[in-house]
CSV table of C-alpha atoms in Angstrom, one decimal:
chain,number,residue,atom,x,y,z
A,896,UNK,CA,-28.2,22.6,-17.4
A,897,UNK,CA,-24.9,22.3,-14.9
A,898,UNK,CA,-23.4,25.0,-16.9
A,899,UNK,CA,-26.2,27.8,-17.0
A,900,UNK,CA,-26.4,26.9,-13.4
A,901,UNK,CA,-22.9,27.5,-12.6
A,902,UNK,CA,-23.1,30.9,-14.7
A,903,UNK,CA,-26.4,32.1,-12.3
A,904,UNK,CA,-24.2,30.7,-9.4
A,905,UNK,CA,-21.6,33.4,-10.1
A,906,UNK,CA,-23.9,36.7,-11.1
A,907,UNK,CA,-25.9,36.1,-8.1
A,908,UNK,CA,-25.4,37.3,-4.3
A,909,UNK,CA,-22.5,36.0,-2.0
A,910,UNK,CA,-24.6,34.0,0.4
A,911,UNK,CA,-26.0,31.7,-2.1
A,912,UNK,CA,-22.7,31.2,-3.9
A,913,UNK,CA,-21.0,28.4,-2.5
A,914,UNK,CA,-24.1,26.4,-2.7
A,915,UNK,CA,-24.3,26.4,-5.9
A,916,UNK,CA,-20.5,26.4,-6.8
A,917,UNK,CA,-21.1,22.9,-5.4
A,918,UNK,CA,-23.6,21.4,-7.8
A,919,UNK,CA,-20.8,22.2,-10.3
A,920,UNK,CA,-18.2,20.2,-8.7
A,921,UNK,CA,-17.0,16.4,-10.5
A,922,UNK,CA,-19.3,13.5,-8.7
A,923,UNK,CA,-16.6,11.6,-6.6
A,924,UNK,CA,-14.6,8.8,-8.5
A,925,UNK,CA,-15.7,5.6,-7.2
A,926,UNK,CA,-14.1,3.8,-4.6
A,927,UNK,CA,-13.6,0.4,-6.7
A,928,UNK,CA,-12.9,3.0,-10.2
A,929,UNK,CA,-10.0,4.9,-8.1
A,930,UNK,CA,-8.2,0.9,-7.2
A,931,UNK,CA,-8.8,0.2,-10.9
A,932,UNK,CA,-6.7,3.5,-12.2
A,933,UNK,CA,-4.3,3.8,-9.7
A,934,UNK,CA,-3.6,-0.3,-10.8
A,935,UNK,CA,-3.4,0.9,-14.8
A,936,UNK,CA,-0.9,3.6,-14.2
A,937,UNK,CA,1.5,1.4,-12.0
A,938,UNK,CA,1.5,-1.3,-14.8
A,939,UNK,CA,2.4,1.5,-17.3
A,940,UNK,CA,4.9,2.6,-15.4
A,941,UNK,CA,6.3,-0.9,-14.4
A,942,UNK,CA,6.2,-1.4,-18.4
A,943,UNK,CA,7.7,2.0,-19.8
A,944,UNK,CA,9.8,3.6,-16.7
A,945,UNK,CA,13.4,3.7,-16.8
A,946,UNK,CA,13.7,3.1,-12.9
A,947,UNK,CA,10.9,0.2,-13.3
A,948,UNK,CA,12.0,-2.8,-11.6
A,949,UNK,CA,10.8,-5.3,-14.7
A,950,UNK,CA,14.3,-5.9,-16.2
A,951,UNK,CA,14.4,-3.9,-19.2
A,952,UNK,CA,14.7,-6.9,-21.6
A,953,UNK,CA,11.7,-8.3,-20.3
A,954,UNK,CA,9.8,-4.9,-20.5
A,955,UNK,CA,8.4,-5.0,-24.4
A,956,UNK,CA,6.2,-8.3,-23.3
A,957,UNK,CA,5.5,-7.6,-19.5
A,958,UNK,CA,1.7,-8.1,-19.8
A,959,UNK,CA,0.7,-6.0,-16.3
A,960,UNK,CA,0.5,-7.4,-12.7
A,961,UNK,CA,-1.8,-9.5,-10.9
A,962,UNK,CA,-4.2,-8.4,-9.2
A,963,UNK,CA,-6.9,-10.2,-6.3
A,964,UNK,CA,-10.2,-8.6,-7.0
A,965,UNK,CA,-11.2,-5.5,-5.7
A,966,UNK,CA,-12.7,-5.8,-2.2
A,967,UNK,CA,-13.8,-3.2,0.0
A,968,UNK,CA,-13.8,-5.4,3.0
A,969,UNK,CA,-9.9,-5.0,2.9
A,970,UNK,CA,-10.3,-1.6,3.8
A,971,UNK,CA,-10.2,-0.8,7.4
A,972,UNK,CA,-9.7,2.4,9.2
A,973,UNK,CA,-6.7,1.9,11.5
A,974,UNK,CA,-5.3,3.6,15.0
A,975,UNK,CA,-1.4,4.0,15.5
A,976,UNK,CA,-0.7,3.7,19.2
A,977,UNK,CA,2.6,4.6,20.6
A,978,UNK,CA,3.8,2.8,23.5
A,979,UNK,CA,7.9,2.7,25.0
A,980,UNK,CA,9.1,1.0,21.9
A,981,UNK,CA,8.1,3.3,19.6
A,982,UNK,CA,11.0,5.0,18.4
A,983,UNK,CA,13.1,1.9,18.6
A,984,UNK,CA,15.6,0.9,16.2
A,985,UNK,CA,15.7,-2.8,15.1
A,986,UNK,CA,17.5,-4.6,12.5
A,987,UNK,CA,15.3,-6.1,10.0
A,988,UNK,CA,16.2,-9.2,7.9
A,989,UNK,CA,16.7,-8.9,4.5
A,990,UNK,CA,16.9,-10.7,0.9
A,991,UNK,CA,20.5,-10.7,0.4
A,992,UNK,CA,21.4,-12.0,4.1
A,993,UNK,CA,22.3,-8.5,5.7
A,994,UNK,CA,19.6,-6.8,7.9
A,995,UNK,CA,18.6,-3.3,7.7
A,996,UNK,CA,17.9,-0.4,10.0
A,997,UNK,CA,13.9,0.1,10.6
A,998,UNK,CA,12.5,2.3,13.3
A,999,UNK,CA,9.8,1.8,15.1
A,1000,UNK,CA,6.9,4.5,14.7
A,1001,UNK,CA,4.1,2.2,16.3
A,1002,UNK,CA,1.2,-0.3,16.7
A,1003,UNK,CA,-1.6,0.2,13.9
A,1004,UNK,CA,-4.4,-1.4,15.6
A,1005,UNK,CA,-7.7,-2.5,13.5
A,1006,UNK,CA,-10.3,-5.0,13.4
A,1007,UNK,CA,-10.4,-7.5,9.8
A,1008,UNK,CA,-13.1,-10.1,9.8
A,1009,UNK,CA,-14.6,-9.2,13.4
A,1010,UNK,CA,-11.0,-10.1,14.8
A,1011,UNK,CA,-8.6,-7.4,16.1
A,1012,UNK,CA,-5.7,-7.5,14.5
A,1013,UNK,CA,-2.1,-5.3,14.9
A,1014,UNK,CA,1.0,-4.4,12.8
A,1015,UNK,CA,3.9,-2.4,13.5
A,1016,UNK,CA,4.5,0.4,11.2
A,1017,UNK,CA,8.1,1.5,10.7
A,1018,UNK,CA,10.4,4.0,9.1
A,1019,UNK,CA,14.0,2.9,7.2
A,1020,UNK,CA,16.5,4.5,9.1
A,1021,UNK,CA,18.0,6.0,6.5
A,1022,UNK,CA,14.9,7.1,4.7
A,1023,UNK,CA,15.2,11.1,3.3
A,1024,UNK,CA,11.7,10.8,2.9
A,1025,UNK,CA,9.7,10.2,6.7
A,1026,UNK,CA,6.3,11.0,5.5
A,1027,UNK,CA,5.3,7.6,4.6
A,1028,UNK,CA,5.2,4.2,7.2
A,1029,UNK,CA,6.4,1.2,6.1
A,1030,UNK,CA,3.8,-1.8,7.2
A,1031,UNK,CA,5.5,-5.0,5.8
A,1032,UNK,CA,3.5,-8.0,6.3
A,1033,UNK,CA,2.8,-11.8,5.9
A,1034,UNK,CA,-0.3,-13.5,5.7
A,1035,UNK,CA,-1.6,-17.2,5.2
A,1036,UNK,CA,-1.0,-17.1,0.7
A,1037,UNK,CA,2.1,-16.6,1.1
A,1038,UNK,CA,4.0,-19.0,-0.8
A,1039,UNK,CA,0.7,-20.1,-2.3
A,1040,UNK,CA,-0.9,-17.3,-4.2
A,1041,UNK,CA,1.5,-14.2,-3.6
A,1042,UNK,CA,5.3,-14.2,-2.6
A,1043,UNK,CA,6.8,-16.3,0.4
A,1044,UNK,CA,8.6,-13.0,2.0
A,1045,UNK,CA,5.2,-11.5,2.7
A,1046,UNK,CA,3.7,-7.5,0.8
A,1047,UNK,CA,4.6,-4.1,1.8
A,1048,UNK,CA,1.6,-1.1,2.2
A,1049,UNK,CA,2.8,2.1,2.6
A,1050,UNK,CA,0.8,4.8,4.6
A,1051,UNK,CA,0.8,8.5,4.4
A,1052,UNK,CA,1.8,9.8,8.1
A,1053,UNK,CA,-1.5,11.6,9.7
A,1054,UNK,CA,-1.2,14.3,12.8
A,1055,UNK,CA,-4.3,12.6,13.7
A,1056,UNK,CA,-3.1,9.0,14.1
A,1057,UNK,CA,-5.7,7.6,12.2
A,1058,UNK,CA,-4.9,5.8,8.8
A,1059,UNK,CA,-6.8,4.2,6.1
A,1060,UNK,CA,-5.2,0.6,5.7
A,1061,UNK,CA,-6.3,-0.7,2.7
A,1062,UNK,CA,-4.8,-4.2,1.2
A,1063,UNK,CA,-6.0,-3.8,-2.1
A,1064,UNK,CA,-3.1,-1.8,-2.4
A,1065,UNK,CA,-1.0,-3.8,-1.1
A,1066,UNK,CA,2.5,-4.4,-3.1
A,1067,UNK,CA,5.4,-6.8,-3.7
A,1068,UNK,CA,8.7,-6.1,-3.3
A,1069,UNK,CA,10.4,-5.3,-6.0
A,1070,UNK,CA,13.2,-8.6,-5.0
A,1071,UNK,CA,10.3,-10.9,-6.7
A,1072,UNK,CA,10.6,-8.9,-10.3
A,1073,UNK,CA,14.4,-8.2,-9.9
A,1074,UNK,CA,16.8,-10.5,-7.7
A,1075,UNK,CA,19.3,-7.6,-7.6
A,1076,UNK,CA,17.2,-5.7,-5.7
A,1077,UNK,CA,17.5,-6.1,-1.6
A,1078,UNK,CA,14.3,-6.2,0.2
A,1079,UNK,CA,13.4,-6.2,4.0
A,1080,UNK,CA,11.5,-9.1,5.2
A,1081,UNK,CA,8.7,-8.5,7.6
A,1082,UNK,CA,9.5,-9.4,11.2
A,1083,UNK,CA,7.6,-12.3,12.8
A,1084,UNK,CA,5.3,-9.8,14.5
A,1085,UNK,CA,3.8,-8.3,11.2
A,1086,UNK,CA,2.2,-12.1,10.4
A,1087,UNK,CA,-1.0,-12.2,10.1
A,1088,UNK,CA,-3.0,-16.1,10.3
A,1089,UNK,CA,-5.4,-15.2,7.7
A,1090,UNK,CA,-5.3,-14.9,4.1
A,1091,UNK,CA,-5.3,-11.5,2.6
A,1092,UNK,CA,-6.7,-11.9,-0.7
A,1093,UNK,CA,-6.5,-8.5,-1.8
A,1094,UNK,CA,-3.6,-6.3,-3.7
A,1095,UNK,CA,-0.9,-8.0,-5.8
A,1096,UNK,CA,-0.5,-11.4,-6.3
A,1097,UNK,CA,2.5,-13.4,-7.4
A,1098,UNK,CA,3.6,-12.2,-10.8
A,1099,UNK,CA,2.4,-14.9,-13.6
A,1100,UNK,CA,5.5,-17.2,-14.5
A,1101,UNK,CA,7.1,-16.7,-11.0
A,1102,UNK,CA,7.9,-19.2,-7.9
A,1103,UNK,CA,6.4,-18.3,-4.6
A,1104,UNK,CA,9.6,-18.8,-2.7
């Protein structure tokens, strides 16, 4: 039936076309089905990628990440306010001891659990690419059910200001699958006193610290 009607939608006059056109169009994917693939494809990755951060020996059994359930409360529309800092460069600590270059872009400001609640959103230094802010952050599981040096989300830049922060994609570094990798830890500012139970979890088999 949706085929016949996309043939009619084609033979017949211009002002009824883009109606119909649109009955033909794929049903949007799911919210909670779009979390579930995007998580499949990173574990494939992590497992078959030359530039995956699983050590390669430990590739042939790496079983997949873990995962907090999917929940849609984690995802809150967010507002990026500028203020006199923004554009500020500070040093940010790091795994290995040394601190790295992070400038500020801004506050994202959103409300989680009826509470307002802020994080600053920065930009490595020496990043090539700037379309993408860097939102480090720790929350009460930390060194209980996902890694003491806090998660990372990272946010497509908007001309609008206006960003979709979502946990459930929030990420480890990739210090807690590697050691030889050099990760920055989120400044005291980008703490937040509640427990995010959404996104990635401490990898099975690994210490919290």
């Amino acid at each position: 039936m949706t085929s016949r009607l996309c043939t009619q939608a084609r033979r017949i006059g211009n002002g009824l076309l883009l109606v119909l056109v649109a009955a033909c169009a794929a049903a949007p994917v799911p919210y909670e089905q779009q979390i579930a693939s995007f998580r499949i494809e990173k574990d494939a990755a992590f497992k078959a990628d030359s530039d995956s951060p699983i050590p390669e020996s430990a590739r042939a059994t790496f079983q997949g990440l873990q995962y907090f359930d999917i929940d849609k409360t984690y995802r809150v529309p967010a507002a990026l306010v500028e203020s006199e800092m923004s554009t500020l460069v500070i040093e940010m600590d790091t795994t290995d001891g040394r601190r790295e270059r992070m400038r500020v872009i801004g506050k994202l400001e959103f409300t989680l659990g009826g509470e307002r609640r802020v994080l600053t959103a920065f930009l490595p230094e020496s990043a090539a690419n700037r379309e993408r802010l860097f939102v480090p952050f720790r929350d009460t599981t930390n060194r209980q059910e996902t890694y003491g040096g806090g998660r990372y989300l990272d946010l497509p830049r908007t001309s609008t200001g206006l960003y979709d922060l979502d946990f459930n994609r929030a990420y480890n570094p990739f210090c807690v699958y590697d050691p030889e990798y050099v990760c920055p830890l989120p400044p005291r500012e980008n703490t937040l006193d509640v427990p995010i139970r959404a996104g990635e979890k401490m990898p099975a088999g690994k210490t919290s610290s």
